[in-house]
Short mmCIF file of C-alpha atoms and ligand atoms in Angstrom, two decimals:
data_model
loop_
_atom_site.label_atom_id
_atom_site.label_comp_id
_atom_site.label_asym_id
_atom_site.label_seq_id
_atom_site.Cartn_x
_atom_site.Cartn_y
_atom_site.Cartn_z
CA MET A 1 7.66 3.61 16.20
CA LYS A 2 6.40 7.00 17.59
CA THR A 3 9.36 8.71 16.15
CA LEU A 4 8.52 7.01 12.81
CA ALA A 5 5.01 8.05 12.93
CA ASN A 6 6.24 11.75 13.54
CA ILE A 7 8.55 11.61 10.70
CA PHE A 8 5.75 10.43 8.34
CA LEU A 9 3.50 13.14 9.64
CA GLY A 10 6.04 15.79 9.34
CA PHE A 11 6.41 14.65 5.90
CA PHE A 12 2.80 14.74 4.80
CA ILE A 13 2.27 18.20 6.40
CA PHE A 14 5.30 19.45 4.80
CA GLU A 15 4.21 18.18 1.43
CA GLY A 16 0.66 19.79 2.08
CA ILE A 17 2.41 23.29 2.52
CA VAL A 18 4.58 22.90 -0.34
CA ALA A 19 1.58 21.82 -2.46
CA ALA A 20 -0.65 24.65 -1.39
CA PRO A 21 -1.33 27.01 -4.23
CA THR A 22 -0.56 30.26 -2.68
CA ILE A 23 1.10 31.74 0.44
CA ASP A 24 -2.01 32.74 1.84
CA THR A 25 -3.27 29.33 2.28
CA LEU A 26 -0.49 28.54 4.75
CA THR A 27 -2.62 29.50 7.44
CA TYR A 28 -4.16 26.46 9.26
CA ASP A 29 -7.35 26.49 7.47
CA SER A 30 -9.52 23.83 6.31
CA ASP A 31 -8.33 24.13 2.56
CA LEU A 32 -4.96 23.03 3.73
CA TYR A 33 -6.46 20.44 5.80
CA GLY A 34 -8.26 19.19 2.79
CA ILE A 35 -5.08 18.87 0.82
CA ILE A 36 -3.35 17.07 3.67
CA LEU A 37 -6.24 14.68 3.96
CA GLY A 38 -6.61 14.21 0.15
CA GLU A 39 -2.97 13.80 -0.68
CA SER A 40 -2.19 11.33 2.01
CA ASP A 41 -4.94 8.98 1.32
CA ASN A 42 -3.06 6.62 -1.00
CA LEU A 43 0.50 7.03 0.66
CA PHE A 44 -1.17 6.36 4.00
CA ASP A 45 -2.84 3.24 2.73
CA HIS A 46 0.59 2.28 1.24
CA ILE A 47 2.10 2.66 4.84
CA GLU A 48 -0.56 0.66 6.48
CA ASN A 49 0.01 -2.39 4.22
CA GLU A 50 3.66 -2.45 4.69
CA GLN A 51 5.35 -4.44 7.46
CA SER A 52 7.04 -2.27 9.87
CA ALA A 53 10.33 -3.56 8.75
CA GLN A 54 9.61 -2.44 5.18
CA ALA A 55 8.30 0.97 6.50
CA GLU A 56 11.63 1.46 8.30
CA THR A 57 13.55 1.15 4.95
CA GLU A 58 11.39 3.72 3.50
CA VAL A 59 12.18 6.17 6.17
CA GLY A 60 15.71 5.86 4.87
CA THR A 61 14.46 7.01 1.40
CA ILE A 62 12.10 9.54 2.63
CA LEU A 63 14.30 11.40 5.28
CA PRO A 64 16.89 12.62 2.77
CA PHE A 65 14.26 13.57 0.42
CA VAL A 66 12.63 15.76 3.16
CA THR A 67 15.60 17.62 4.12
CA GLN A 68 16.65 18.13 0.56
CA ASP A 69 13.17 19.66 -0.32
CA SER A 70 12.96 21.82 2.69
CA TYR A 71 16.05 23.75 1.24
CA SER A 72 15.74 23.55 -2.47
CA SER A 73 11.98 24.34 -2.81
CA ALA A 74 11.98 27.52 -0.90
CA PRO A 75 9.96 29.57 -3.57
CA LEU A 76 6.67 27.85 -3.47
CA THR A 77 5.62 26.53 -6.97
CA GLU A 78 2.10 26.93 -8.26
CA GLU A 79 -0.01 23.56 -8.39
CA PRO A 80 -2.76 22.70 -10.56
CA GLU A 81 -6.29 23.28 -8.72
CA GLU A 82 -7.19 19.77 -8.87
CA GLU A 83 -5.86 18.67 -5.45
CA ALA A 84 -7.86 21.25 -3.86
CA SER A 85 -11.16 20.16 -5.56
CA THR A 86 -11.10 16.44 -4.71
CA PRO A 87 -10.10 16.03 -1.11
CA LYS A 88 -11.24 12.78 0.32
CA LEU A 89 -12.45 13.89 3.71
CA ILE A 90 -13.49 12.02 6.59
CA ASP A 91 -17.22 12.01 7.04
CA GLY A 92 -17.61 13.85 10.29
CA SER A 93 -21.29 13.65 10.38
CA SER A 94 -22.18 12.26 13.92
CA PRO A 95 -24.55 13.22 16.66
CA LEU A 96 -21.67 15.18 18.42
CA GLY A 97 -21.15 17.60 15.62
CA SER A 98 -20.08 17.74 12.07
CA GLY A 99 -17.79 19.16 9.77
CA VAL A 100 -14.79 18.28 7.76
CA LEU A 101 -12.63 17.88 10.90
CA GLY A 102 -14.75 15.33 12.61
CA PRO A 103 -17.09 15.51 15.55
CA GLN A 104 -16.39 17.95 18.37
CA THR A 105 -14.41 16.79 21.49
CA HIS A 106 -15.51 17.76 25.02
CA ASP A 107 -13.00 20.50 24.66
CA GLY A 108 -14.76 21.99 21.80
CA LEU A 109 -12.17 21.24 19.38
CA PRO A 110 -12.98 18.88 16.38
CA THR A 111 -11.30 15.48 16.76
CA CYS A 112 -9.24 16.14 13.48
CA LEU A 113 -7.79 19.33 14.73
CA LEU A 114 -6.96 17.98 18.16
CA CYS A 115 -5.64 14.84 16.61
CA THR A 116 -4.32 14.18 13.15
CA CYS A 117 -6.74 12.58 10.47
CA LEU A 118 -4.94 11.05 7.39
CA GLY A 119 -7.55 9.62 5.19
CA THR A 120 -9.52 7.30 7.38
CA THR A 121 -6.66 7.00 9.99
CA VAL A 122 -6.88 9.03 13.15
CA TYR A 123 -3.61 9.71 15.09
CA CYS A 124 -4.05 10.92 18.69
CA ASP A 125 -0.62 9.68 19.90
CA ASP A 126 0.85 11.65 22.71
CA HIS A 127 -1.71 14.41 23.34
CA GLU A 128 -2.22 13.81 27.05
CA LEU A 129 -6.00 12.74 26.35
CA ASP A 130 -7.81 11.25 29.26
CA ALA A 131 -10.68 9.67 27.25
CA ILE A 132 -11.23 8.48 23.76
CA PRO A 133 -12.21 11.40 21.66
CA PRO A 134 -15.41 10.97 19.52
CA LEU A 135 -14.37 9.38 16.29
CA PRO A 136 -15.44 10.08 12.67
CA LYS A 137 -17.80 7.31 11.49
CA LYS A 138 -15.45 5.96 8.81
CA THR A 139 -12.49 5.79 10.88
CA THR A 140 -10.55 2.57 10.03
CA TYR A 141 -7.34 2.80 12.20
CA PHE A 142 -7.16 4.50 15.29
CA TYR A 143 -4.01 5.22 17.36
CA SER A 144 -4.04 6.99 20.68
CA ARG A 145 -0.73 5.64 22.31
CA TYR A 146 1.01 7.42 25.07
CA ASN A 147 -1.89 9.16 26.61
CA ARG A 148 -3.58 9.15 30.00
CA ILE A 149 -6.64 7.34 29.08
CA LYS A 150 -8.20 5.48 32.23
CA LYS A 151 -11.21 3.79 31.14
CA ILE A 152 -12.89 2.62 27.91
CA ASN A 153 -16.49 3.15 27.82
CA LYS A 154 -19.10 1.12 26.07
CA ASN A 155 -20.04 4.05 23.52
CA ASP A 156 -16.50 5.07 22.67
CA PHE A 157 -16.23 2.79 19.57
CA ALA A 158 -20.18 2.51 19.07
CA ASN A 159 -21.15 2.25 15.34
CA LEU A 160 -17.54 2.44 13.75
CA ASN A 161 -18.26 -0.04 11.37
CA ASN A 162 -15.14 0.24 9.54
CA LEU A 163 -12.70 0.05 12.34
CA LYS A 164 -9.95 -2.38 11.72
CA ARG A 165 -7.08 -1.33 14.39
CA ILE A 166 -7.07 0.08 17.70
CA ASP A 167 -3.86 0.84 19.33
CA LEU A 168 -3.93 2.17 22.82
CA THR A 169 -0.36 1.21 23.87
CA GLU A 170 0.72 2.86 27.11
CA ASN A 171 -2.09 4.68 28.73
CA PHE A 172 -3.51 4.16 32.17
CA ILE A 173 -6.43 1.86 31.26
CA SER A 174 -7.59 -0.06 34.23
CA GLU A 175 -11.19 -0.62 33.18
CA ILE A 176 -13.06 -1.46 29.91
CA ASP A 177 -16.70 -1.82 29.57
CA GLU A 178 -17.89 -5.48 28.71
CA ASP A 179 -19.37 -4.08 25.49
CA ALA A 180 -16.71 -1.69 24.38
CA PHE A 181 -15.30 -3.87 21.46
CA ARG A 182 -17.85 -6.65 21.15
CA ARG A 183 -19.92 -5.00 18.20
CA LEU A 184 -16.99 -3.95 16.05
CA PRO A 185 -17.66 -6.09 12.82
CA GLN A 186 -14.26 -5.49 11.12
CA LEU A 187 -11.85 -5.19 14.08
CA GLN A 188 -8.79 -7.16 13.42
CA GLU A 189 -6.05 -5.63 15.36
CA LEU A 190 -6.13 -4.86 19.00
CA VAL A 191 -3.28 -3.52 20.88
CA LEU A 192 -3.78 -2.56 24.54
CA ARG A 193 -0.33 -3.22 25.64
CA ASP A 194 1.32 -1.34 28.77
CA ASN A 195 -1.82 -0.59 30.66
CA ARG A 196 -3.36 -1.46 33.85
CA ILE A 197 -6.22 -3.81 32.60
CA ARG A 198 -7.57 -6.49 35.08
CA GLN A 199 -10.29 -8.00 33.03
CA LEU A 200 -10.35 -8.50 29.21
CA PRO A 201 -13.78 -7.80 28.00
CA GLU A 202 -15.66 -9.84 25.29
CA LEU A 203 -13.85 -9.57 21.97
CA PRO A 204 -14.90 -9.64 18.33
CA VAL A 205 -14.22 -13.05 16.63
CA THR A 206 -12.79 -11.30 13.54
CA LEU A 207 -9.56 -10.36 15.61
CA THR A 208 -6.31 -11.74 13.85
CA PHE A 209 -3.87 -9.86 16.20
CA ILE A 210 -4.20 -9.24 19.89
CA ASP A 211 -1.48 -7.65 22.13
CA ILE A 212 -2.35 -7.20 25.83
CA SER A 213 1.13 -7.57 27.21
CA ASN A 214 2.19 -6.00 30.37
CA ASN A 215 -1.07 -5.63 32.06
CA ARG A 216 -2.55 -7.10 35.23
CA LEU A 217 -4.81 -9.92 34.17
CA GLY A 218 -3.33 -12.30 36.77
CA ARG A 219 -5.46 -15.42 37.47
CA LYS A 220 -8.90 -14.21 36.46
CA GLY A 221 -8.45 -11.63 33.89
CA ILE A 222 -9.27 -13.82 30.90
CA ARG A 223 -12.45 -15.56 30.67
CA THR A 224 -12.49 -19.39 29.72
CA GLU A 225 -12.44 -20.09 26.25
CA ALA A 226 -11.93 -16.39 25.32
CA PHE A 227 -10.21 -17.07 22.11
CA LYS A 228 -11.75 -20.24 21.08
CA ASP A 229 -14.00 -18.74 18.23
CA MET A 230 -11.53 -16.39 16.68
CA ILE A 231 -10.81 -18.51 13.57
CA ASP A 232 -8.30 -15.99 12.17
CA LEU A 233 -6.32 -15.16 15.11
CA GLN A 234 -2.57 -15.42 14.21
CA HIS A 235 -0.96 -13.50 16.88
CA LEU A 236 -1.56 -13.47 20.78
CA TYR A 237 0.75 -11.79 22.94
CA ILE A 238 0.09 -11.77 26.66
CA THR A 239 3.53 -11.31 28.18
CA ASP A 240 3.97 -9.82 31.69
CA ASN A 241 0.67 -10.29 33.15
CA ASN A 242 1.10 -12.71 36.16
CA LEU A 243 -1.22 -15.31 34.20
CA ASP A 244 -1.11 -18.61 35.82
CA HIS A 245 -2.39 -20.76 32.91
CA ILE A 246 -2.43 -20.92 29.19
CA PRO A 247 -5.63 -19.76 27.82
CA LEU A 248 -7.27 -22.40 26.11
CA PRO A 249 -8.45 -23.76 23.50
CA LEU A 250 -6.10 -21.96 21.15
CA PRO A 251 -7.59 -21.67 17.61
CA GLU A 252 -5.82 -23.58 14.74
CA SER A 253 -5.12 -20.28 12.91
CA LEU A 254 -2.74 -19.16 15.74
CA GLN A 255 1.00 -18.51 14.65
CA ALA A 256 2.51 -16.95 17.44
CA LEU A 257 1.80 -17.19 21.30
CA HIS A 258 4.03 -14.97 23.66
CA LEU A 259 3.39 -15.60 27.32
CA GLN A 260 7.01 -15.07 28.69
CA ASN A 261 7.15 -13.37 32.19
CA ASN A 262 4.17 -14.85 33.59
CA ASN A 263 3.37 -17.18 36.42
CA ILE A 264 2.53 -20.25 34.53
CA GLN A 265 3.58 -23.44 36.31
CA GLU A 266 2.26 -26.26 34.35
CA MET A 267 0.90 -27.32 31.13
CA HIS A 268 -1.01 -30.49 30.05
CA GLU A 269 -0.02 -32.68 27.28
CA ASP A 270 -3.25 -31.53 25.39
CA THR A 271 -2.44 -27.86 25.76
CA PHE A 272 -1.17 -27.80 22.11
CA CYS A 273 -1.67 -31.39 20.81
CA LYS A 274 -4.05 -34.08 21.08
CA MET A 275 -3.04 -37.23 22.88
CA LYS A 276 -5.93 -39.37 21.60
CA ASP A 277 -4.87 -38.35 17.89
CA ILE A 278 -1.18 -38.84 17.16
CA THR A 279 -1.55 -37.91 13.70
CA TYR A 280 -2.65 -34.43 14.48
CA VAL A 281 -0.36 -31.59 13.55
CA ARG A 282 -0.61 -28.06 14.54
CA ARG A 283 1.21 -26.63 11.64
CA ALA A 284 0.68 -22.95 12.05
CA LEU A 285 1.97 -22.40 15.67
CA GLU A 286 5.74 -22.02 15.10
CA ASP A 287 6.47 -19.27 17.81
CA ILE A 288 5.53 -20.15 21.42
CA ARG A 289 7.39 -18.27 24.07
CA LEU A 290 7.31 -19.62 27.49
CA ASP A 291 10.56 -18.11 29.06
CA GLY A 292 10.35 -16.34 32.39
CA ASN A 293 7.71 -18.84 33.53
CA PRO A 294 8.11 -21.25 36.64
CA ILE A 295 7.63 -24.20 34.38
CA ASN A 296 9.60 -27.19 33.42
CA LEU A 297 9.05 -28.01 29.88
CA SER A 298 10.80 -31.16 30.22
CA LYS A 299 8.08 -32.70 32.36
CA THR A 300 5.62 -32.81 29.37
CA PRO A 301 7.69 -34.27 26.55
CA HIS A 302 4.63 -35.48 24.73
CA ALA A 303 2.88 -32.01 24.68
CA TYR A 304 5.15 -30.74 21.70
CA MET A 305 4.86 -33.82 19.09
CA CYS A 306 2.38 -31.96 16.96
CA LEU A 307 4.21 -28.76 16.84
CA PRO A 308 6.62 -27.63 14.09
CA ARG A 309 8.93 -26.27 16.76
CA LEU A 310 9.70 -26.78 20.49
CA PRO A 311 8.36 -23.77 22.72
CA ILE A 312 11.20 -21.48 24.13
CA GLY A 313 11.58 -21.86 27.75
CA SER A 314 13.12 -23.68 30.48
CA LEU A 315 13.84 -27.26 29.54
CA SER A 316 15.58 -28.15 32.90
C1 NAG B 401 12.55 -30.81 35.03
O1 NAG B 401 11.93 -32.24 34.64
C2 NAG B 401 12.79 -33.15 34.33
C3 NAG B 401 11.98 -34.31 34.00
O2 NAG B 401 10.98 -34.63 34.79
C4 NAG B 401 13.62 -33.40 35.51
O3 NAG B 401 14.67 -34.42 35.38
C5 NAG B 401 14.47 -32.19 35.98
O4 NAG B 401 15.07 -32.44 37.28
C6 NAG B 401 13.37 -31.11 36.30
N1 NAG B 401 14.12 -29.79 36.62
C7 NAG B 401 13.76 -29.03 37.73
C8 NAG B 401 14.54 -28.00 37.76
O5 NAG B 401 12.76 -29.40 38.29
#
């Protein structure tokens, strides 16, 4: 996925350069940035809406295109002015600074120079960051994978009312302030996998996708009824966490529950179904993974009656 993102970024930046009106603007100035931001808006939204599988097939079509272009279009062609005049820039106005490149980071660099901003998406993957950089107010998607972030503070995402996805895969996060995510009104996808998190903070009920696999939640890392009110939650991935129980209750909307490689030893007949209501059907939940747990699924034969499919796990 990292490579995929790089390929896309490379493509956009290349396109920006080719589309630049004169050779003079090839320097790393705000004109060029404006063109990159403006141009990529639609393309990027497009990518965001594709499933990764589809996105991958697109790499196939884009890749040869890039290589071909980089040889054939050596003399830069003049482009009409319109692109330069209608860039859709991120609103960088914030208490920490302003300008088209977003707020200033602590190193004095605007976030959109340190990272890459495409439309309202901010990419900070693989930048050796040890904290979340200040984000432009209209940020919708934020990626900061493969960094060295240790802590998420309560103000890191404050007032980012458009934020829909946070992806902090593979950092060193061990601590998250209780308020860090709670007040994000549009947050749908939260990816915190491959960190060192011991305690999951309170989460917004708007979430549809949670991946907190490969952390250190253990016995107490998930509060009781943590997911109960998430009426749109579809994917819940908590593999490799040394969990000793299935977090209940599970919302009706849930489609996939991945709990493999934990320490779950038992389940109740009411975990998924309702023993008092034999007509109850939990239609959505088609994908339950319990393999890699010390649990014998054969001991609770009635626990799966309402499910469209049996959970995957040890039956003997
Ligand atoms: C799993 O449970 C079934 C049903 O109670 C039992 O027959 C089987 O021996 C158990 N397997 C193990 C490995 O405990």
